Amino acid sequence: MDMQPLSLVERRSRVEAAREALTGITQVLYQCSGPELAEVLGVVDAVVAQGVAARVAITAEALGRGEVEAAGVNATAWVRDHAPSLRQGGAADVATIAGLLAPAHARWGGDAGGLDADSPEGIVADAVVSAVVSPGLGCAAVREMTRLGPFLLDEVKPTVVRSMLELGAAWGSGMLRRLRPRLLAQYGAPGVFDDLQERLASAARLSAPFVESGDLTEYQLWMTPEQAAALEAAIGPLSAPAPNDVTGERDLRPLGQRRVEALTQVCQRSSALDGDQHGGADGAAGSAHAVHVIMSLADLQARTGCGEVVGSTATGTILSPQVLRRLSCDADLIPHVLGSAGEDLDLGRVVRLFTRAQRRRLLRRDRGCTYPGCTAPVAWAKAHHVVHWADGGLSDIDNAALLCQRHHTVVHQRRFIAQVNPTPDEHGRYVIWDLTHGSYDRHLEHRRAERAINDPPPLTPERLRTLIAAIHDDDPDEQRWARYELHESYPDDPWPDDLDVEPWWGPDSASDDAPTSGALPV
């Protein structure tokens, strides 16, 4: 026996009863068991979904009868007036879907006429009023079909819109935009997808940097699929978490930090490679891709003050001393070191850098990053001064170690020192790192103390007079001592080119009345 459909009065009565049942439900939820809570939530969700669909149907009926027009407002305002909860959002979506239904018919007496059931609009409207999808998802599907419709074959449009609604119901409306390229590739007219990819190139862009001095610098980036694929292929392996099994260190860097450090590393590699290939005699200093920074020698040595980027769109960016020391190990940053009077002491020449031959020897010796537990290959590593060149470290193999970008930063931040041996240890390592915090500073203090003991005192005017007097002394031991001290003070070029000093102590020019004290002859 067929059941008669409920009348309007009966339906309204039951809707009001449902509303009353939901009012104050929070006061009795404690009576539900765990499984019952899930069941009640499902029932309430179904009631709400039917209510949302009913709002669309009621609005469509009001539009078709002319009630909205008679009220002197548009459909969205009419919905907001009579469904106050939608004032928080969603009224426009209800009005839009209702507008698809209303022009076709007014539902007098339950007339079932309407949109073509196989049209995109008909499929969307039917899904909404059947409570299968929300008005918001329905509107998103309509917008996507408006964009894609001209590029799709007519026979596949119903399939496309149904696929949109199905995936959107499972994953949200944001999925529809992500589906657009795939839908065009699979269901678009011939050549449409190729044309889209070509047109995207003109919309791709990278903004100029928004520099906030020492704070973060902001960029905005839009890329074509081809460009994005190349970028992700480059930074993907470099941005993976890298815990250290040997030292037990966890990689606590968040994803965003790992990705931006990976991108920076790719750029630094490119700059260093350009310096090697196109820098000419000046190496990296002759490369157009190098970063140039102005700093004072006193600040660089004492790790005080700051450096300033020049010669690029990042001009004016301020870098801290610790960052400068780390970056100036690399070929892609050229320091312009200034003296106390602001004069250039290092005009960007790369004497502080290792030569190509030295780097090749390092590649063969270290075979990758030398930090304990790191497996970064040679291609990811850079030559690092074990004792920084600003602290007097030489660009020699015995003062060099390969480090990947991440551990290069760690070594500078934690102030680590390494011992470079001429022969490998039992593990095949030439470079042994001291991972106690501040080991680098302790090494420098020990080195300065040794120099204070072993290095000759400075060659002051008073000491020079004493040594010249000893050279003119009759005692051969005194003469040998004085000559040795002068040689140790200036072993390479002890005298200016325009000063003839040999007659001062040469045996042929010495005389009995030669001065041994007082003013020196010049």
Coordinates of C-alpha atoms in Angstrom, one line a residue:
M1 CA 0.0 0.0 0.0
D2 CA 1.5 3.3 -1.1
M3 CA 1.9 5.9 1.6
Q4 CA 0.4 9.3 0.9
P5 CA 2.9 12.2 0.9
L6 CA 2.8 14.4 3.9
S7 CA 0.9 17.6 3.6
L8 CA 2.5 21.0 4.2
V9 CA 0.8 21.2 7.6
E10 CA 2.2 17.9 8.7
R11 CA 5.7 18.7 7.4
R12 CA 5.8 22.1 9.1
S13 CA 4.6 20.5 12.3
R14 CA 7.4 17.9 12.1
V15 CA 10.0 20.5 11.3
E16 CA 9.0 22.6 14.3
A17 CA 9.1 19.4 16.5
A18 CA 12.7 18.8 15.2
R19 CA 13.6 22.3 16.1
E20 CA 12.2 21.9 19.6
A21 CA 14.0 18.5 20.0
L22 CA 17.4 20.1 19.1
T23 CA 16.9 23.0 21.4
G24 CA 18.7 22.3 24.6
I25 CA 20.1 19.0 23.4
T26 CA 23.5 19.8 25.1
Q27 CA 21.8 19.2 28.5
V28 CA 21.1 15.6 27.8
L29 CA 24.2 14.5 25.7
Y30 CA 25.8 13.1 28.9
Q31 CA 23.3 10.3 28.7
C32 CA 24.8 9.0 25.4
S33 CA 27.4 6.3 25.2
G34 CA 30.3 6.7 22.8
P35 CA 28.7 4.9 19.9
E36 CA 25.4 6.8 20.5
L37 CA 27.1 10.1 20.3
A38 CA 28.3 9.2 16.8
E39 CA 24.8 8.0 15.8
V40 CA 23.1 11.2 17.2
L41 CA 25.6 13.4 15.3
G42 CA 24.8 11.5 12.0
V43 CA 21.0 12.1 12.6
V44 CA 21.5 15.8 13.3
D45 CA 23.8 16.2 10.3
A46 CA 21.1 14.6 8.0
V47 CA 18.5 17.0 9.5
V48 CA 20.7 20.0 8.9
A49 CA 21.5 18.9 5.3
Q50 CA 17.8 18.6 4.6
G51 CA 17.2 22.0 6.1
V52 CA 19.8 23.5 3.9
A53 CA 18.2 22.0 0.8
A54 CA 14.8 23.2 2.0
R55 CA 16.1 26.7 2.2
V56 CA 17.1 26.6 -1.4
A57 CA 13.8 25.1 -2.5
I58 CA 11.8 27.7 -0.5
T59 CA 13.8 30.6 -2.0
A60 CA 13.3 29.3 -5.5
E61 CA 9.6 29.1 -4.9
A62 CA 9.6 32.7 -3.6
L63 CA 11.5 33.9 -6.7
G64 CA 9.2 32.0 -9.1
R65 CA 6.1 33.5 -7.4
G66 CA 7.5 37.0 -7.5
E67 CA 7.6 37.3 -3.7
V68 CA 11.2 38.5 -3.7
E69 CA 10.5 41.1 -6.4
A70 CA 7.4 42.3 -4.5
A71 CA 9.5 42.8 -1.4
G72 CA 11.7 45.3 -3.3
V73 CA 15.0 43.5 -2.6
N74 CA 17.3 41.0 -4.4
A75 CA 17.3 37.3 -3.6
T76 CA 20.3 37.5 -1.3
A77 CA 18.8 40.2 0.8
W78 CA 15.5 38.3 1.0
V79 CA 17.3 35.2 2.2
R80 CA 19.2 37.2 4.8
D81 CA 16.0 38.8 6.1
H82 CA 14.1 35.5 6.5
A83 CA 17.0 33.2 7.4
P84 CA 19.0 35.2 10.0
S85 CA 21.6 32.5 10.5
L86 CA 22.8 33.1 7.0
R87 CA 23.7 36.7 7.8
Q88 CA 27.0 35.2 9.0
G89 CA 27.6 33.9 5.4
G90 CA 26.0 31.6 2.8
A91 CA 23.0 33.7 1.8
A92 CA 24.4 34.4 -1.6
D93 CA 25.0 30.7 -2.3
V94 CA 21.4 29.8 -1.5
A95 CA 20.1 32.7 -3.7
T96 CA 22.4 31.6 -6.6
I97 CA 21.2 28.0 -6.7
A98 CA 17.6 29.1 -6.2
G99 CA 18.0 31.4 -9.2
L100 CA 18.9 28.4 -11.3
L101 CA 15.6 26.8 -10.4
A102 CA 13.2 29.7 -10.4
P103 CA 13.3 31.0 -14.0
A104 CA 12.2 27.6 -15.3
H105 CA 9.0 27.3 -13.4
A106 CA 7.0 28.2 -10.3
R107 CA 6.1 25.2 -8.2
W108 CA 2.4 25.7 -8.1
G109 CA 0.6 22.5 -7.1
G110 CA 3.9 20.5 -7.1
D111 CA 4.6 21.0 -10.8
A112 CA 7.8 19.0 -11.5
G113 CA 8.9 20.8 -14.6
G114 CA 12.3 22.4 -14.6
L115 CA 15.9 22.4 -15.8
D116 CA 17.3 19.9 -18.2
A117 CA 18.4 17.1 -15.9
D118 CA 21.6 16.5 -18.0
S119 CA 22.7 20.2 -18.2
P120 CA 25.4 21.3 -15.8
E121 CA 23.0 23.7 -14.0
G122 CA 20.3 21.0 -13.7
I123 CA 22.8 18.5 -12.3
V124 CA 24.0 21.0 -9.7
A125 CA 20.5 22.2 -8.7
D126 CA 19.3 18.6 -8.3
A127 CA 22.2 17.7 -6.1
V128 CA 21.6 20.7 -3.9
V129 CA 17.9 20.3 -3.4
S130 CA 18.5 16.6 -2.8
A131 CA 20.8 17.5 0.1
V132 CA 23.7 15.7 -1.7
V133 CA 25.9 18.8 -1.8
S134 CA 25.8 22.2 -0.1
P135 CA 24.9 25.4 -1.9
G136 CA 28.5 26.5 -1.5
L137 CA 29.8 23.5 -3.3
G138 CA 27.1 23.8 -6.0
C139 CA 28.1 27.5 -6.7
A140 CA 31.7 26.5 -6.9
A141 CA 30.9 23.8 -9.5
V142 CA 28.8 26.3 -11.5
R143 CA 31.7 28.8 -11.5
E144 CA 34.2 26.1 -12.6
M145 CA 31.9 25.0 -15.4
T146 CA 31.5 28.6 -16.5
R147 CA 35.3 28.8 -16.9
L148 CA 35.8 25.3 -18.4
G149 CA 32.6 25.0 -20.4
P150 CA 33.8 26.7 -23.6
F151 CA 36.9 24.5 -23.7
L152 CA 35.1 21.1 -23.1
L153 CA 33.5 18.8 -25.5
D154 CA 29.7 19.0 -25.1
E155 CA 29.2 15.2 -24.6
V156 CA 31.6 15.1 -21.6
K157 CA 30.1 18.1 -19.7
P158 CA 27.6 16.0 -17.6
T159 CA 30.4 13.6 -16.7
V160 CA 32.7 16.5 -15.7
V161 CA 30.2 18.3 -13.5
R162 CA 29.2 15.0 -11.7
S163 CA 32.9 14.3 -11.1
M164 CA 33.3 17.7 -9.6
L165 CA 30.4 17.3 -7.2
E166 CA 31.5 13.8 -6.2
L167 CA 35.1 14.9 -5.4
G168 CA 33.9 18.2 -3.9
A169 CA 31.5 16.4 -1.5
A170 CA 34.4 14.2 -0.3
W171 CA 37.2 16.7 -0.2
G172 CA 35.7 20.2 -0.2
S173 CA 35.2 22.9 -2.9
G174 CA 38.9 23.7 -3.0
M175 CA 39.4 20.5 -4.9
L176 CA 37.6 21.8 -7.9
R177 CA 40.2 24.4 -8.7
R178 CA 42.9 21.8 -8.4
L179 CA 41.0 19.6 -10.8
R180 CA 40.9 22.2 -13.5
P181 CA 44.1 21.3 -15.4
R182 CA 43.5 17.6 -15.3
L183 CA 39.9 18.0 -16.5
L184 CA 41.1 20.2 -19.4
A185 CA 43.8 17.7 -20.3
Q186 CA 41.4 14.7 -20.2
Y187 CA 38.1 16.2 -21.5
G188 CA 39.2 19.4 -23.3
A189 CA 39.0 20.1 -27.0
P190 CA 42.2 19.3 -28.9
G191 CA 44.9 21.9 -28.3
V192 CA 43.1 23.6 -25.4
F193 CA 45.5 22.4 -22.7
D194 CA 48.6 23.2 -24.7
D195 CA 47.2 26.7 -25.2
L196 CA 46.5 27.1 -21.5
Q197 CA 50.0 26.1 -20.5
E198 CA 51.5 28.6 -23.0
R199 CA 49.3 31.5 -21.7
L200 CA 50.3 30.8 -18.1
A201 CA 53.9 31.9 -18.8
S202 CA 52.9 35.6 -19.1
A203 CA 51.1 35.4 -15.7
A204 CA 54.0 33.9 -13.8
R205 CA 56.1 36.4 -11.8
L206 CA 58.4 36.9 -8.9
S207 CA 57.9 40.1 -7.0
A208 CA 60.8 42.4 -6.0
P209 CA 61.9 41.9 -2.4
F210 CA 60.2 43.8 0.3
V211 CA 63.2 44.4 2.6
E212 CA 62.8 45.2 6.3
S213 CA 66.4 45.7 7.1
G214 CA 67.5 42.9 9.4
D215 CA 64.1 41.4 9.5
L216 CA 62.6 38.8 7.1
T217 CA 62.5 39.8 3.4
E218 CA 59.2 39.0 1.7
Y219 CA 58.7 37.8 -1.9
Q220 CA 55.6 36.8 -3.8
L221 CA 55.9 34.0 -6.3
W222 CA 53.6 32.7 -9.1
M223 CA 55.0 29.9 -11.3
T224 CA 53.8 27.9 -14.3
P225 CA 53.5 24.1 -13.8
E226 CA 56.7 23.6 -15.7
Q227 CA 58.6 26.1 -13.4
A228 CA 57.1 24.7 -10.3
A229 CA 58.1 21.2 -11.3
A230 CA 61.7 22.3 -11.9
L231 CA 61.8 24.1 -8.5
E232 CA 60.4 21.2 -6.6
A233 CA 62.8 18.8 -8.2
A234 CA 65.7 21.1 -7.2
I235 CA 64.7 21.8 -3.6
G236 CA 62.7 18.6 -2.8
P237 CA 65.7 16.4 -1.9
L238 CA 67.4 19.3 0.0
S239 CA 64.4 20.1 2.1
A240 CA 63.8 16.6 3.5
P241 CA 64.3 16.3 7.3
A242 CA 67.9 15.2 8.1
P243 CA 68.3 13.7 11.6
N244 CA 71.8 12.7 12.5
D245 CA 72.1 9.1 13.5
V246 CA 75.7 9.5 14.7
T247 CA 75.3 12.5 17.0
G248 CA 71.6 11.8 17.8
E249 CA 70.6 15.3 16.7
R250 CA 67.0 15.6 15.5
D251 CA 66.2 17.9 12.6
L252 CA 63.8 20.3 14.4
R253 CA 63.6 22.8 11.5
P254 CA 59.9 23.4 10.4
L255 CA 59.0 22.6 6.8
G256 CA 59.0 26.2 5.7
Q257 CA 62.5 26.8 7.0
R258 CA 63.8 23.6 5.4
R259 CA 62.3 24.7 2.0
V260 CA 63.7 28.2 2.1
E261 CA 67.1 27.0 3.1
A262 CA 67.0 24.5 0.3
L263 CA 66.1 27.2 -2.2
T264 CA 69.0 29.4 -0.9
Q265 CA 71.4 26.5 -1.3
V266 CA 70.4 26.1 -4.9
C267 CA 70.9 29.8 -5.6
Q268 CA 74.3 29.7 -3.8
R269 CA 75.4 26.8 -5.9
S270 CA 74.4 28.6 -9.1
S271 CA 76.3 31.8 -8.0
A272 CA 79.5 29.8 -7.2
L273 CA 79.3 27.9 -10.5
D274 CA 78.9 31.2 -12.4
G275 CA 81.9 32.6 -10.6
D276 CA 84.0 29.6 -11.6
Q277 CA 82.9 29.7 -15.2
H278 CA 82.6 33.4 -15.9
G279 CA 84.4 35.2 -13.2
G280 CA 87.6 35.4 -15.1
A281 CA 90.8 36.3 -13.2
D282 CA 88.8 37.6 -10.2
G283 CA 86.8 34.4 -9.8
A284 CA 83.6 35.1 -8.0
A285 CA 84.4 38.8 -7.7
G286 CA 84.1 39.0 -11.5
S287 CA 80.7 37.3 -11.6
A288 CA 77.5 39.3 -12.1
H289 CA 75.7 36.8 -9.8
A290 CA 77.9 37.4 -6.7
V291 CA 76.6 39.1 -3.6
H292 CA 78.7 42.2 -2.6
V293 CA 78.8 43.3 1.0
I294 CA 80.5 46.3 2.7
M295 CA 81.9 45.8 6.2
S296 CA 84.7 47.1 8.3
L297 CA 87.7 44.9 9.1
A298 CA 87.4 45.8 12.8
D299 CA 83.8 44.6 13.0
L300 CA 84.5 41.5 11.0
Q301 CA 87.3 40.4 13.3
A302 CA 85.5 41.4 16.5
R303 CA 82.1 40.1 15.3
T304 CA 80.5 43.4 16.0
G305 CA 78.5 45.9 13.9
C306 CA 77.0 44.8 10.6
G307 CA 77.5 44.5 6.9
E308 CA 75.4 46.1 4.2
V309 CA 74.5 44.5 0.8
V310 CA 75.3 46.6 -2.2
G311 CA 74.9 46.3 -6.0
S312 CA 71.6 44.5 -6.3
T313 CA 67.8 44.9 -5.6
A314 CA 68.6 43.8 -2.0
T315 CA 70.8 46.9 -1.6
G316 CA 70.5 48.2 2.0
T317 CA 69.9 44.8 3.5
I318 CA 71.8 44.5 6.8
L319 CA 73.6 41.3 7.7
S320 CA 74.9 40.4 11.2
P321 CA 78.6 39.6 11.8
Q322 CA 77.9 35.9 12.3
V323 CA 76.0 35.6 9.0
L324 CA 78.8 37.5 7.2
R325 CA 81.4 35.2 8.5
R326 CA 79.5 32.2 7.4
L327 CA 78.7 33.6 3.9
S328 CA 82.1 35.0 3.3
C329 CA 83.5 31.4 3.3
D330 CA 81.6 31.0 0.0
A331 CA 82.5 32.1 -3.4
D332 CA 79.1 33.7 -3.9
L333 CA 79.7 36.5 -1.4
I334 CA 82.4 39.1 -2.0
P335 CA 83.3 41.2 1.1
H336 CA 84.5 44.8 0.5
V337 CA 86.5 45.2 3.7
L338 CA 87.1 48.7 4.9
G339 CA 89.9 50.1 7.1
S340 CA 89.5 52.4 10.0
A341 CA 89.5 55.4 7.6
G342 CA 87.0 53.8 5.3
E343 CA 89.6 52.8 2.7
D344 CA 89.2 49.6 0.8
L345 CA 91.4 46.8 2.1
D346 CA 89.9 44.0 0.0
L347 CA 88.3 45.2 -3.3
G348 CA 86.4 42.0 -3.8
R349 CA 89.3 39.8 -5.0
V350 CA 88.9 36.2 -4.1
V351 CA 92.3 35.5 -2.4
R352 CA 90.3 34.4 0.6
L353 CA 88.9 31.5 -1.5
F354 CA 90.3 28.1 -2.3
T355 CA 91.5 27.6 -5.9
R356 CA 89.9 25.2 -8.2
A357 CA 92.8 22.8 -7.8
Q358 CA 92.5 22.9 -4.0
R359 CA 88.7 22.3 -4.2
R360 CA 89.3 19.3 -6.5
R361 CA 91.8 17.9 -3.9
L362 CA 89.2 18.5 -1.2
L363 CA 86.6 16.6 -3.2
R364 CA 88.9 13.6 -3.5
R365 CA 90.0 13.8 0.1
D366 CA 86.7 14.4 2.0
R367 CA 84.3 12.8 -0.5
G368 CA 81.3 14.8 1.0
C369 CA 80.3 16.7 4.1
T370 CA 82.8 16.0 6.9
Y371 CA 80.3 16.7 9.8
P372 CA 79.8 13.6 11.8
G373 CA 76.9 11.5 10.6
C374 CA 76.2 13.6 7.5
T375 CA 75.9 11.7 4.3
A376 CA 75.6 14.8 2.0
P377 CA 77.5 14.1 -1.2
V378 CA 80.3 16.2 -2.7
A379 CA 77.9 18.1 -5.0
W380 CA 76.1 19.5 -1.9
A381 CA 79.3 20.5 0.0
K382 CA 81.4 23.6 0.1
A383 CA 85.0 24.3 1.2
H384 CA 85.0 25.8 4.7
H385 CA 88.0 27.5 6.4
V386 CA 88.5 25.6 9.6
V387 CA 90.1 28.8 11.0
H388 CA 88.3 31.7 9.4
W389 CA 90.3 33.9 7.1
A390 CA 89.2 36.9 9.1
D391 CA 91.0 35.3 12.1
G392 CA 94.2 34.7 10.1
G393 CA 93.3 31.3 8.7
L394 CA 95.0 30.4 5.4
S395 CA 93.4 29.1 2.2
D396 CA 95.3 25.9 2.5
I397 CA 94.2 22.3 2.3
D398 CA 95.3 21.8 5.9
N399 CA 92.9 24.5 6.9
A400 CA 89.9 23.3 4.8
A401 CA 87.0 20.9 5.2
L402 CA 83.9 20.2 3.1
L403 CA 80.6 21.0 4.7
C404 CA 77.0 20.9 3.4
Q405 CA 75.0 24.1 3.7
R406 CA 73.1 23.0 6.8
H407 CA 76.2 21.9 8.8
H408 CA 78.1 24.9 7.6
T409 CA 75.6 27.0 9.4
V410 CA 75.7 24.7 12.4
V411 CA 79.5 25.0 12.6
H412 CA 79.4 28.8 12.5
Q413 CA 76.5 29.1 14.9
R414 CA 77.9 26.7 17.5
R415 CA 81.5 27.8 17.0
F416 CA 83.0 24.4 16.3
I417 CA 86.6 23.7 15.4
A418 CA 88.1 20.7 13.5
Q419 CA 91.5 19.0 13.4
V420 CA 92.7 18.3 9.8
N421 CA 95.1 15.4 9.7
P422 CA 97.5 14.5 6.9
T423 CA 96.5 10.9 7.0
P424 CA 93.1 9.3 7.7
D425 CA 92.1 7.7 11.0
E426 CA 90.7 4.2 11.3
H427 CA 87.4 5.4 10.0
G428 CA 88.9 7.0 6.9
R429 CA 88.4 10.5 8.1
Y430 CA 90.9 13.3 7.6
V431 CA 88.8 15.9 9.4
I432 CA 87.8 15.4 13.1
W433 CA 85.3 17.8 14.5
D434 CA 85.2 19.0 18.1
L435 CA 81.5 19.3 18.7
T436 CA 81.7 21.0 22.1
H437 CA 80.1 24.4 22.0
G438 CA 82.6 27.2 21.6
S439 CA 85.5 24.9 20.7
Y440 CA 86.5 27.4 17.9
D441 CA 86.9 30.3 20.3
R442 CA 89.0 28.2 22.7
H443 CA 91.2 27.2 19.8
L444 CA 91.7 30.8 18.8
E445 CA 92.7 31.8 22.4
H446 CA 95.2 28.9 22.5
R447 CA 96.6 30.0 19.2
R448 CA 96.9 33.6 20.2
A449 CA 98.7 32.5 23.4
E450 CA 101.2 30.5 21.4
R451 CA 101.9 33.4 19.1
A452 CA 102.4 35.7 22.0
I453 CA 105.2 33.4 23.3
N454 CA 106.8 32.4 20.0
D455 CA 106.4 35.4 17.7
P456 CA 109.1 38.1 17.9
P457 CA 108.1 41.4 19.5
P458 CA 107.0 44.2 17.1
L459 CA 109.7 46.1 15.3
T460 CA 109.3 49.5 17.0
P461 CA 111.8 52.4 16.4
E462 CA 113.4 51.8 19.7
R463 CA 113.9 48.1 19.0
L464 CA 115.2 48.9 15.5
R465 CA 117.9 51.2 17.0
T466 CA 118.9 48.4 19.4
L467 CA 119.2 45.8 16.6
I468 CA 121.3 48.2 14.4
A469 CA 123.6 48.9 17.3
A470 CA 124.0 45.2 17.9
I471 CA 124.9 44.7 14.2
H472 CA 127.7 47.3 14.6
D473 CA 128.9 45.6 17.7
D474 CA 132.3 43.8 17.7
D475 CA 130.7 40.6 19.1
P476 CA 129.9 38.2 16.2
D477 CA 127.2 36.6 18.3
E478 CA 125.5 39.9 18.8
Q479 CA 125.6 40.6 15.1
R480 CA 124.1 37.2 14.2
W481 CA 121.4 37.7 16.8
A482 CA 120.5 41.1 15.4
R483 CA 120.3 39.9 11.8
Y484 CA 118.2 36.9 12.9
E485 CA 115.7 39.2 14.7
L486 CA 115.4 41.5 11.8
H487 CA 114.8 38.6 9.4
E488 CA 112.1 37.1 11.7
S489 CA 110.4 40.5 12.0
Y490 CA 110.2 41.0 8.2
P491 CA 111.2 37.7 6.6
D492 CA 109.9 38.5 3.0
D493 CA 110.7 42.2 2.5
P494 CA 112.1 43.8 5.7
W495 CA 112.9 47.1 4.1
P496 CA 111.1 49.6 1.8
D497 CA 112.3 49.4 -1.8
D498 CA 113.6 53.0 -1.7
L499 CA 115.7 52.6 1.5
D500 CA 119.3 51.3 1.1
V501 CA 120.0 49.7 4.5
E502 CA 123.0 47.5 3.7
P503 CA 125.6 50.3 4.4
W504 CA 124.2 50.6 7.9
W505 CA 125.7 47.3 9.0
G506 CA 127.8 46.1 6.1
P507 CA 131.4 45.5 7.1
D508 CA 132.7 47.7 4.3
S509 CA 130.9 50.8 5.4
A510 CA 131.3 50.4 9.1
S511 CA 133.9 52.7 10.8
D512 CA 135.2 53.3 14.2
D513 CA 133.1 56.5 14.6
A514 CA 129.9 54.9 13.2
P515 CA 127.0 56.0 15.4
T516 CA 125.6 53.3 17.7
S517 CA 122.9 55.4 19.3
G518 CA 120.9 58.5 18.9
A519 CA 119.3 59.5 15.6
L520 CA 119.5 57.0 12.8
P521 CA 120.9 58.0 9.4
V522 CA 118.3 58.3 6.7

